[in-house]
CSV table of C-alpha atoms in Angstrom, one decimal:
chain,number,residue,atom,x,y,z
A,26,MET,CA,102.9,269.4,44.9
A,27,SER,CA,103.5,273.1,45.2
A,28,LEU,CA,100.9,275.4,46.8
A,29,THR,CA,97.9,276.5,44.8
A,30,PRO,CA,97.0,280.2,44.7
A,31,ARG,CA,94.2,279.5,47.2
A,32,GLN,CA,96.6,277.6,49.5
A,33,LYS,CA,99.1,280.4,49.3
A,34,ARG,CA,96.4,282.9,50.5
A,35,ARG,CA,95.3,280.5,53.2
A,36,PHE,CA,98.9,280.0,54.4
A,37,ALA,CA,99.5,283.8,54.6
A,38,VAL,CA,96.4,284.0,56.8
A,39,THR,CA,97.1,281.1,59.1
A,40,ARG,CA,100.8,281.3,59.5
A,41,PRO,CA,101.0,284.3,61.9
A,42,LEU,CA,98.1,283.0,63.9
A,43,ASP,CA,99.8,279.6,64.3
A,44,GLN,CA,103.1,281.2,65.3
A,45,ILE,CA,101.5,283.4,67.9
A,46,GLU,CA,99.7,280.4,69.4
A,47,VAL,CA,102.8,278.2,69.6
A,48,ALA,CA,104.8,281.1,71.1
A,49,LEU,CA,102.2,281.9,73.7
A,50,VAL,CA,101.6,278.3,74.8
A,51,ARG,CA,105.4,277.7,75.1
A,52,ALA,CA,105.8,280.9,77.1
A,53,ALA,CA,103.0,280.1,79.4
A,54,GLY,CA,104.6,276.8,80.1
A,55,ASP,CA,108.0,278.3,80.7
A,56,ARG,CA,106.6,281.0,83.0
A,57,PRO,CA,103.9,279.5,85.2
A,58,GLY,CA,101.5,282.0,86.7
A,59,TRP,CA,102.0,284.6,84.0
A,60,LEU,CA,98.6,283.9,82.4
A,61,SER,CA,95.7,282.2,84.1
A,62,PRO,CA,94.4,279.1,82.3
A,63,ALA,CA,91.2,281.1,81.5
A,64,ALA,CA,93.2,284.0,80.0
A,65,LEU,CA,95.3,281.7,77.9
A,66,ASP,CA,92.1,280.0,76.7
A,67,THR,CA,90.7,283.4,75.8
A,68,ILE,CA,93.6,284.2,73.6
A,69,ARG,CA,93.7,280.7,72.0
A,70,TYR,CA,89.9,280.9,71.3
A,71,ALA,CA,90.4,284.2,69.6
A,72,LEU,CA,93.2,282.8,67.5
A,73,GLY,CA,91.1,279.7,66.6
A,74,LEU,CA,88.2,281.9,65.6
A,75,ALA,CA,90.4,284.1,63.5
A,76,ARG,CA,91.9,281.0,61.8
A,77,LEU,CA,88.5,279.6,61.0
A,78,GLU,CA,87.8,279.1,57.2
A,79,VAL,CA,85.0,276.5,57.1
A,80,VAL,CA,82.9,274.6,59.6
A,81,PRO,CA,82.8,270.9,58.8
A,82,THR,CA,79.4,269.3,58.9
A,83,PRO,CA,78.1,265.9,57.8
A,84,GLU,CA,76.5,267.6,54.8
A,85,GLY,CA,79.7,269.3,53.8
A,86,ASP,CA,81.9,272.3,54.7
A,87,VAL,CA,80.2,275.6,55.4
A,88,ALA,CA,82.4,278.6,54.4
A,89,VAL,CA,82.7,281.3,57.1
A,90,GLY,CA,86.2,282.8,56.6
A,91,GLU,CA,85.3,286.0,54.7
A,92,GLY,CA,83.1,287.2,57.5
A,93,LEU,CA,86.0,287.1,59.9
A,94,ASP,CA,88.5,289.3,57.8
A,95,GLU,CA,88.2,292.4,60.0
A,96,PHE,CA,88.3,290.5,63.2
A,97,ARG,CA,91.3,288.4,62.0
A,98,LEU,CA,93.3,291.6,61.1
A,99,ARG,CA,92.5,293.1,64.5
A,100,VAL,CA,93.7,290.0,66.4
A,101,ILE,CA,97.0,289.9,64.4
A,102,GLU,CA,97.6,293.6,64.7
A,103,ALA,CA,97.1,293.4,68.5
A,104,LEU,CA,99.2,290.3,69.2
A,105,GLU,CA,101.9,290.1,66.6
A,106,PRO,CA,103.9,293.1,67.8
A,107,LEU,CA,103.8,291.7,71.3
A,108,VAL,CA,104.7,288.1,70.5
A,109,LEU,CA,106.5,287.8,67.1
A,110,GLU,CA,108.2,291.2,66.6
A,111,THR,CA,110.1,291.4,69.8
A,112,ALA,CA,113.2,289.4,69.0
A,113,GLY,CA,112.0,286.4,70.8
A,114,VAL,CA,111.1,288.3,74.0
A,115,ILE,CA,107.4,288.3,74.6
A,116,GLU,CA,105.9,291.4,76.1
A,117,HIS,CA,104.3,289.5,79.0
A,118,ASP,CA,102.6,292.4,80.8
A,119,GLU,CA,101.2,293.8,77.6
A,120,VAL,CA,99.8,290.4,76.5
A,121,ALA,CA,98.1,290.0,79.9
A,122,ARG,CA,96.7,293.5,79.7
A,123,ILE,CA,95.1,293.0,76.3
A,124,VAL,CA,93.1,289.8,77.3
A,125,PRO,CA,89.9,291.7,78.4
A,126,PHE,CA,89.8,293.6,75.1
A,127,LEU,CA,90.5,290.5,73.1
A,128,ARG,CA,87.6,288.8,74.9
A,129,GLY,CA,85.2,291.5,73.9
A,130,TRP,CA,86.3,291.5,70.3
A,131,THR,CA,86.0,287.8,70.1
A,132,GLU,CA,82.5,287.7,71.7
A,133,ARG,CA,81.2,290.2,69.3
A,134,ALA,CA,82.8,288.5,66.2
A,135,ARG,CA,81.4,285.1,67.3
A,136,ALA,CA,77.9,286.4,67.9
A,137,ALA,CA,77.9,288.2,64.5
A,138,LEU,CA,79.1,285.1,62.7
A,139,LEU,CA,76.5,282.8,64.3
A,140,ARG,CA,73.8,285.4,63.6
A,141,ASP,CA,74.8,285.7,59.9
A,142,ALA,CA,75.1,281.9,59.5
A,143,GLY,CA,71.4,281.5,60.2
A,144,GLY,CA,71.7,278.0,61.5
A,145,ARG,CA,73.6,276.6,58.5
A,146,PHE,CA,75.8,274.6,60.9
A,147,PRO,CA,75.4,273.2,64.4
A,148,VAL,CA,77.0,275.4,67.1
A,149,ASP,CA,78.8,272.3,68.6
A,150,ALA,CA,80.5,271.7,65.2
A,151,PHE,CA,81.5,275.4,65.1
A,152,GLU,CA,82.9,275.2,68.7
A,153,ARG,CA,84.8,271.9,68.0
A,154,GLU,CA,86.5,273.4,65.0
A,155,ILE,CA,87.8,276.3,67.0
A,156,ARG,CA,88.7,274.5,70.3
A,157,GLU,CA,90.0,271.1,69.4
A,158,LYS,CA,93.2,270.3,67.5
A,159,ALA,CA,94.0,267.2,65.5
A,160,LEU,CA,97.6,265.8,65.9
A,161,VAL,CA,99.4,265.3,62.6
A,162,VAL,CA,102.8,263.6,62.6
A,163,VAL,CA,105.5,264.0,59.9
A,164,ALA,CA,108.5,261.6,59.9
A,165,GLY,CA,111.5,262.4,57.8
A,166,GLY,CA,114.1,260.3,56.1
A,167,GLY,CA,117.6,259.4,57.3
A,168,GLY,CA,118.3,255.7,57.1
A,169,GLY,CA,119.1,254.0,60.3
A,170,SER,CA,118.8,257.4,62.2
A,171,GLY,CA,115.1,257.0,61.9
A,172,TYR,CA,114.7,254.3,64.5
A,173,VAL,CA,114.3,257.0,67.1
A,174,TYR,CA,110.8,257.5,65.8
A,175,ALA,CA,109.6,254.3,67.4
A,176,GLY,CA,110.4,255.8,70.8
A,177,ALA,CA,108.7,259.1,69.9
A,178,TYR,CA,105.5,257.1,69.0
A,179,MET,CA,105.8,255.4,72.4
A,180,LEU,CA,105.7,258.7,74.1
A,181,LEU,CA,102.8,260.1,72.2
A,182,GLU,CA,100.8,256.9,72.9
A,183,GLU,CA,101.6,257.2,76.6
A,184,MET,CA,100.3,260.8,76.4
A,185,GLY,CA,97.0,259.5,74.9
A,186,LEU,CA,97.6,261.2,71.6
A,187,THR,CA,96.7,259.3,68.4
A,188,PRO,CA,97.7,260.9,65.1
A,189,ARG,CA,94.8,261.8,62.8
A,190,LEU,CA,97.2,261.9,59.8
A,191,MET,CA,100.7,260.7,59.2
A,192,VAL,CA,103.1,261.6,56.5
A,193,GLY,CA,106.5,259.9,55.9
A,194,THR,CA,109.5,259.9,53.7
A,195,SER,CA,112.0,257.0,53.4
A,196,ILE,CA,112.7,255.5,56.8
A,197,GLY,CA,110.0,257.8,58.2
A,198,SER,CA,107.5,256.1,55.9
A,199,LEU,CA,108.7,252.6,57.0
A,200,LEU,CA,108.3,253.4,60.7
A,201,GLY,CA,105.2,255.4,60.0
A,202,LEU,CA,103.6,252.4,58.3
A,203,PHE,CA,103.9,250.4,61.5
A,204,ARG,CA,102.2,253.3,63.4
A,205,ALA,CA,99.5,253.9,60.9
A,206,LYS,CA,98.3,250.3,60.6
A,207,GLN,CA,96.0,250.7,63.6
A,208,ALA,CA,94.9,253.5,65.9
A,209,ARG,CA,96.3,252.0,69.0
A,210,LEU,CA,100.1,251.7,69.0
A,211,ASP,CA,101.4,248.1,69.0
A,212,LEU,CA,105.2,247.9,69.0
A,213,LYS,CA,105.3,244.1,69.4
A,214,PRO,CA,105.6,243.5,65.6
A,215,ILE,CA,108.5,246.0,65.4
A,216,THR,CA,110.4,244.4,68.3
A,217,GLU,CA,109.8,240.9,67.1
A,218,LEU,CA,110.9,241.8,63.6
A,219,ALA,CA,114.0,243.5,65.0
A,220,ARG,CA,115.1,240.4,66.8
A,221,GLN,CA,115.0,238.4,63.5
A,222,LEU,CA,116.4,240.9,61.0
A,223,SER,CA,119.8,240.4,59.5
A,224,TRP,CA,121.6,242.4,56.8
A,225,ARG,CA,121.4,239.5,54.3
A,226,SER,CA,117.7,238.9,54.9
A,227,VAL,CA,116.9,242.5,53.9
A,228,PHE,CA,119.4,243.2,51.2
A,229,LEU,CA,120.5,240.9,48.4
A,230,LEU,CA,122.6,241.5,45.3
A,231,PRO,CA,120.1,242.5,42.6
A,232,HIS,CA,121.3,241.4,39.2
A,233,VAL,CA,117.7,241.2,38.1
A,234,LYS,CA,115.6,243.1,35.7
A,235,ASN,CA,114.1,246.4,36.7
A,236,ARG,CA,110.8,248.0,35.8
A,237,TYR,CA,109.8,250.9,38.0
A,238,GLY,CA,112.8,251.6,40.2
A,239,VAL,CA,116.4,252.7,39.5
A,240,PRO,CA,118.9,249.7,39.7
A,241,ALA,CA,121.3,250.0,42.5
A,242,ALA,CA,124.1,248.1,44.3
A,243,LEU,CA,121.6,246.3,46.5
A,244,ARG,CA,118.0,245.2,46.2
A,245,LEU,CA,115.6,245.7,49.1
A,246,TYR,CA,113.5,242.6,49.7
A,247,LEU,CA,111.0,244.4,51.8
A,248,ARG,CA,108.0,242.2,51.0
A,249,LYS,CA,109.9,239.2,52.1
A,250,THR,CA,110.6,240.9,55.4
A,251,ILE,CA,107.4,242.7,56.4
A,252,ALA,CA,104.6,241.8,54.0
A,253,HIS,CA,103.2,239.2,56.4
A,254,LEU,CA,102.5,242.0,58.9
A,255,PHE,CA,100.4,244.0,56.5
A,256,GLN,CA,98.0,241.4,55.0
A,257,HIS,CA,94.3,242.2,54.5
A,258,PRO,CA,92.4,240.4,57.2
A,259,THR,CA,89.9,238.6,54.9
A,260,GLU,CA,91.4,238.7,51.4
A,261,PRO,CA,94.6,237.1,50.1
A,262,ARG,CA,96.4,240.4,49.4
A,263,ALA,CA,98.3,243.2,51.1
A,264,LEU,CA,96.7,246.1,52.8
A,265,ARG,CA,96.3,249.2,50.7
A,266,MET,CA,97.0,252.8,51.6
A,267,ASN,CA,93.3,253.6,52.1
A,268,GLU,CA,92.8,250.7,54.5
A,269,LEU,CA,95.1,251.8,57.3
A,270,GLU,CA,93.3,252.9,60.4
A,271,ILE,CA,95.3,256.2,60.5
A,272,PRO,CA,95.4,258.1,57.2
A,273,PHE,CA,98.9,257.8,55.8
A,274,ARG,CA,100.7,259.7,53.0
A,275,VAL,CA,104.1,258.5,51.6
A,276,VAL,CA,106.4,260.8,49.6
A,277,VAL,CA,108.4,259.4,46.7
A,278,ALA,CA,110.5,261.0,44.0
A,279,GLY,CA,109.6,260.5,40.3
A,280,LEU,CA,112.3,260.8,37.7
A,281,THR,CA,111.4,262.2,34.3
A,282,GLY,CA,113.0,260.8,31.2
A,283,ALA,CA,115.8,263.3,31.5
A,284,GLY,CA,116.3,262.6,35.1
A,285,LEU,CA,119.1,260.1,34.9
A,286,THR,CA,122.5,261.3,33.8
A,287,HIS,CA,123.8,257.7,33.2
A,288,ASP,CA,122.3,254.6,31.7
A,289,LEU,CA,120.6,252.2,34.1
A,290,GLU,CA,123.4,249.7,34.1
A,291,TYR,CA,125.7,252.4,35.7
A,292,TYR,CA,123.6,252.6,38.8
A,293,GLU,CA,123.4,248.8,39.3
A,294,HIS,CA,127.2,248.5,39.1
A,295,LEU,CA,128.0,251.7,40.9
A,296,MET,CA,129.5,249.9,43.9
A,297,ASP,CA,130.6,246.6,42.4
A,298,ASP,CA,134.1,247.1,43.9
A,299,VAL,CA,132.7,246.4,47.4
A,300,VAL,CA,129.4,244.5,46.8
A,301,GLN,CA,130.8,241.0,46.6
A,302,SER,CA,128.8,238.0,47.8
A,303,ASP,CA,131.5,236.9,50.1
A,304,ARG,CA,132.2,240.1,51.9
A,305,VAL,CA,129.2,242.5,51.5
A,306,SER,CA,128.6,244.6,54.6
A,307,TRP,CA,127.9,248.1,55.7
A,308,SER,CA,131.4,248.6,56.8
A,309,ALA,CA,132.6,247.9,53.3
A,310,LEU,CA,129.9,250.1,51.8
A,311,ARG,CA,131.0,253.0,54.0
A,312,GLY,CA,134.3,253.2,52.1
A,313,THR,CA,132.6,254.0,48.8
A,314,VAL,CA,129.5,255.8,49.9
A,315,GLY,CA,130.9,258.9,48.2
A,316,LYS,CA,129.7,257.5,44.9
A,317,VAL,CA,126.2,257.4,46.2
A,318,ILE,CA,126.5,260.9,47.6
A,319,ASP,CA,127.6,262.1,44.2
A,320,THR,CA,124.6,260.4,42.6
A,321,ILE,CA,122.2,261.9,45.0
A,322,GLY,CA,123.8,265.3,44.5
A,323,GLU,CA,123.3,265.0,40.8
A,324,LEU,CA,119.6,264.5,41.3
A,325,VAL,CA,119.0,267.1,44.0
A,326,GLY,CA,120.9,269.6,41.9
A,327,ARG,CA,118.5,269.1,39.0
A,328,PRO,CA,115.1,269.7,40.5
A,329,THR,CA,113.5,270.2,37.1
A,330,VAL,CA,113.8,266.5,36.3
A,331,MET,CA,112.4,265.4,39.7
A,332,LYS,CA,108.8,265.3,40.7
A,333,GLU,CA,107.4,265.0,44.2
A,334,ILE,CA,104.7,262.4,44.2
A,335,VAL,CA,102.4,261.7,47.2
A,336,LEU,CA,101.0,258.2,47.6
A,337,GLY,CA,97.8,257.6,49.5
A,338,GLY,CA,96.0,260.9,49.2
A,339,ASP,CA,93.8,260.3,46.2
A,340,GLU,CA,91.6,257.7,44.6
A,341,LEU,CA,94.4,256.2,42.5
A,342,THR,CA,97.2,256.0,45.0
A,343,GLY,CA,94.8,255.1,47.8
A,344,GLN,CA,94.8,251.7,46.2
A,345,PHE,CA,98.5,251.4,46.4
A,346,ASP,CA,100.0,248.3,48.2
A,347,VAL,CA,101.4,249.7,51.4
A,348,VAL,CA,104.6,247.8,51.3
A,349,ASP,CA,105.3,248.9,47.7
A,350,ALA,CA,104.7,252.5,48.7
A,351,VAL,CA,107.2,252.3,51.5
A,352,GLY,CA,109.6,250.3,49.3
A,353,PHE,CA,109.9,253.0,46.7
A,354,SER,CA,110.2,255.8,49.3
A,355,THR,CA,113.3,254.1,50.8
A,356,ALA,CA,115.1,253.3,47.5
A,357,VAL,CA,118.3,255.3,47.6
A,358,PRO,CA,119.6,255.9,44.1
A,359,GLY,CA,122.8,253.9,43.5
A,360,LEU,CA,122.6,252.1,46.8
A,361,ILE,CA,119.1,250.5,47.3
A,362,HIS,CA,116.8,249.2,44.5
A,363,TYR,CA,113.1,248.5,45.1
A,364,ASP,CA,110.8,247.3,42.3
A,365,ILE,CA,107.6,245.4,41.5
A,366,LEU,CA,108.7,242.3,39.6
A,367,ARG,CA,106.0,239.9,40.8
A,368,GLU,CA,102.9,239.1,38.8
A,369,ASP,CA,100.4,241.6,40.2
A,370,ARG,CA,98.0,243.1,37.7
A,371,HIS,CA,96.5,245.5,40.2
A,372,MET,CA,99.8,247.1,41.0
A,373,HIS,CA,101.2,247.1,37.5
A,374,THR,CA,98.0,248.9,36.3
A,375,LEU,CA,98.4,251.5,39.1
A,376,MET,CA,102.0,252.1,38.3
A,377,GLU,CA,101.3,252.6,34.6
A,378,ARG,CA,98.6,255.1,35.4
A,379,LEU,CA,100.8,256.8,38.0
A,380,PHE,CA,103.7,257.2,35.6
A,381,GLN,CA,101.4,258.5,32.8
A,382,ARG,CA,99.8,261.0,35.2
A,383,HIS,CA,103.1,262.5,36.4
A,384,GLY,CA,105.2,262.0,33.3
A,385,VAL,CA,107.9,260.0,35.1
A,386,VAL,CA,109.7,256.8,34.2
A,387,ARG,CA,111.2,255.7,37.6
A,388,LEU,CA,110.5,256.1,41.4
A,389,VAL,CA,113.2,256.6,44.0
A,390,ASP,CA,113.7,257.8,47.6
A,391,GLY,CA,111.2,260.5,48.6
A,392,GLY,CA,113.9,262.2,50.7
A,393,ILE,CA,115.5,263.6,47.5
A,394,VAL,CA,112.5,265.9,46.9
A,395,ASN,CA,111.1,266.3,50.4
A,396,ASN,CA,112.9,264.8,53.3
A,397,VAL,CA,110.7,266.2,56.1
A,398,PRO,CA,107.4,266.8,54.3
A,399,SER,CA,105.5,269.1,56.6
A,400,ARG,CA,104.1,271.0,53.6
A,401,ILE,CA,102.4,267.9,52.4
A,402,ALA,CA,100.8,267.4,55.8
A,403,TRP,CA,99.6,271.0,55.9
A,404,GLN,CA,98.1,270.8,52.3
A,405,HIS,CA,96.2,267.6,53.1
A,406,VAL,CA,94.8,269.0,56.3
A,407,GLN,CA,93.7,272.2,54.5
A,408,ARG,CA,91.9,270.3,51.8
A,409,GLY,CA,89.9,268.6,54.4
A,410,ASP,CA,91.3,265.1,54.4
A,411,ILE,CA,90.9,264.6,58.2
A,412,GLY,CA,87.6,266.5,58.7
A,413,THR,CA,89.2,269.5,60.4
A,414,ARG,CA,91.6,272.3,59.5
A,415,ASN,CA,92.6,272.9,63.1
A,416,ALA,CA,95.7,270.7,63.4
A,417,PHE,CA,99.0,270.7,65.3
A,418,ILE,CA,101.7,269.4,62.9
A,419,LEU,CA,104.5,267.7,64.8
A,420,ALA,CA,107.4,267.1,62.4
A,421,MET,CA,110.3,264.8,63.3
A,422,ASP,CA,113.8,265.1,61.7
A,423,CYS,CA,116.5,262.5,62.3
A,424,PHE,CA,118.9,263.7,59.6
A,425,ALA,CA,120.2,267.1,60.6
A,426,PRO,CA,123.9,267.6,60.2
A,427,GLN,CA,125.9,267.2,63.5
A,428,LEU,CA,129.5,268.3,63.5
A,429,THR,CA,130.8,265.4,65.6
A,430,ARG,CA,128.4,262.6,64.4
A,431,ASN,CA,127.8,260.9,61.1
A,432,VAL,CA,130.4,263.0,59.3
A,433,LEU,CA,130.3,260.7,56.3
A,434,MET,CA,126.8,261.8,55.5
A,435,HIS,CA,127.2,265.5,56.0
A,436,PRO,CA,127.3,266.2,52.2
A,437,VAL,CA,123.9,264.6,51.7
A,438,GLN,CA,122.5,266.2,54.8
A,439,ARG,CA,123.6,269.6,53.5
A,440,LEU,CA,122.1,268.9,50.1
A,441,VAL,CA,118.6,268.3,51.5
A,442,ARG,CA,118.8,271.0,54.1
A,443,PRO,CA,117.3,273.8,52.0
A,444,GLN,CA,114.1,271.8,51.3
A,445,VAL,CA,113.9,270.7,54.9
A,446,ASN,CA,114.1,274.4,56.0
A,447,ALA,CA,111.5,275.4,53.5
A,448,ASN,CA,109.1,272.8,54.9
A,449,ALA,CA,109.6,273.7,58.5
A,450,VAL,CA,107.3,276.8,58.3
A,451,PHE,CA,104.4,274.5,57.7
A,452,ALA,CA,104.9,272.6,61.0
A,453,GLY,CA,103.7,273.7,64.4
A,454,PHE,CA,106.9,272.2,65.8
A,455,THR,CA,109.8,270.3,64.3
A,456,LYS,CA,111.7,268.0,66.6
A,457,THR,CA,115.3,267.5,65.5
A,458,PHE,CA,116.7,264.4,67.2
A,459,ALA,CA,120.4,264.4,68.2
A,460,GLN,CA,121.1,260.9,69.7
A,461,VAL,CA,120.6,258.8,66.6
A,462,LEU,CA,122.1,255.8,65.0
A,463,SER,CA,124.2,256.2,61.9
A,464,PRO,CA,122.2,256.7,58.7
A,465,LEU,CA,124.1,253.7,57.3
A,466,ASP,CA,123.0,251.5,60.2
A,467,VAL,CA,119.7,250.5,58.5
A,468,VAL,CA,119.7,246.9,59.8
A,469,PRO,CA,121.0,247.4,63.4
A,470,ASP,CA,120.9,244.6,65.9
A,471,PHE,CA,118.2,244.5,68.5
A,472,LYS,CA,120.2,246.2,71.2
A,473,LYS,CA,120.9,249.2,69.0
A,474,ILE,CA,117.2,249.5,68.1
A,475,GLN,CA,116.4,249.5,71.8
A,476,VAL,CA,118.9,252.3,72.4
A,477,ALA,CA,117.4,254.3,69.5
A,478,MET,CA,113.9,253.9,70.9
A,479,ARG,CA,114.9,255.0,74.3
A,480,ASN,CA,116.7,258.0,72.8
A,481,GLY,CA,113.7,258.9,70.8
A,482,TYR,CA,111.4,258.7,73.8
A,483,ARG,CA,113.7,260.7,76.0
A,484,GLU,CA,114.4,263.5,73.5
A,485,LEU,CA,110.7,264.0,72.7
A,486,ASP,CA,109.9,263.8,76.4
A,487,HIS,CA,111.6,267.2,76.8
A,488,GLU,CA,108.7,268.5,74.8
A,489,ARG,CA,106.0,266.6,76.6
A,490,ARG,CA,104.5,269.5,78.5
A,491,PHE,CA,104.5,271.7,75.4
A,492,ILE,CA,102.9,269.1,73.2
A,493,ALA,CA,100.3,268.3,75.8
A,494,ALA,CA,99.4,272.0,76.2
A,495,MET,CA,99.1,272.4,72.4
A,496,MET,CA,96.8,269.4,72.2
A,497,ARG,CA,94.6,270.3,75.2
A,498,PRO,CA,91.2,271.4,74.1
A,499,VAL,CA,90.6,275.1,74.5
A,500,GLY,CA,88.0,276.1,77.0
A,501,PRO,CA,84.7,277.7,75.9
A,502,LEU,CA,84.6,281.5,75.6
A,503,SER,CA,83.6,282.5,79.1
A,504,PRO,CA,81.6,285.6,79.7
């Protein structure tokens, strides 16, 4: 889902404004007393007004962006050299000096816009779009490393911050599903599930037919494990993507007919030398994980045969079974197979329509095409999915290479790094977690999950003040 021409123009407009705001908020936190709260609010109000494209109303969006072109250019020309073009050193005195001038420009631009609008939108809706940010959370893939996300969600809940949109890939989609189910965080299902999980209860030898997924050494029995937690409250079926309390988007990779360099049987038997019913374990799999890395490398290196597919963001995929969406997003080629083999006319019809729409023949792990999908989050915000375009995108990455940790996975981590870096520009902030479990530790014991959660909470806690400041509503434009 690459950017449309309109989105490219929009990104070019908003990117410097977002960068300036993030830099100033962080600098104000690092240097208390530099700017008064009123002065910082004045700058942030000016940036919010300059960023304004439409005012959302119950009757629809009212376009206002073109009338702000001159003001926007003036704001960027005044602040960008002082904030973004000084090698990371903000010109504190110059920024403080410019605040009164910025206030005057903003007052005049605001008055002119409201006058020209002629009452086409309520002033309170206009103010809300400028002054209030929505939190959007992106959670990337990384196998067992992703359990830190649960701790991060604990911190955000403690801060009183509820995501307005969530986007996930692979393990990020799995943990994200638990968070998106309801607006108020409830970790009890996760902790209770963690106490009961075992390697054999989650993964079994496949040796079964396949239909929509790529066969692999192990089959993920995700429905058996978590489906009971995501049942519709009144109907005998699973929840669907459009029924979660927090809007949720899941990224999967679609393979075209030319996407597989081997026949399907090859992928199923890729690791037969270690996957034996009497001694199957992650410790055994570690010894031959190089085969999986080679398989992933083949796919990542052939982007023309891979398609990024987002589930949950349109009428068709909004009807997707939530467990199936997450299952396909976590299906690592050659290692983990997920499929829909049950009798389910609803899902089989959806899958056929999805494959026809995108021209694909199989679905696999979304991390292959977009491991930290901040761009997806930005695009869905900008098209109006959450009712505001003013959002702070907090991306979380658990799969960054570390020289002394998880050395076995470095080749895969390096393979996905270019697309992770390309996505980073769409996030307000990307938190890269360091204290994580091994990516191969996808079914850790309860004690390890507790450690991962504590680490996730603690590491994101270092950014608590900054996140709180970014999410604090901006004060009104004072005279």
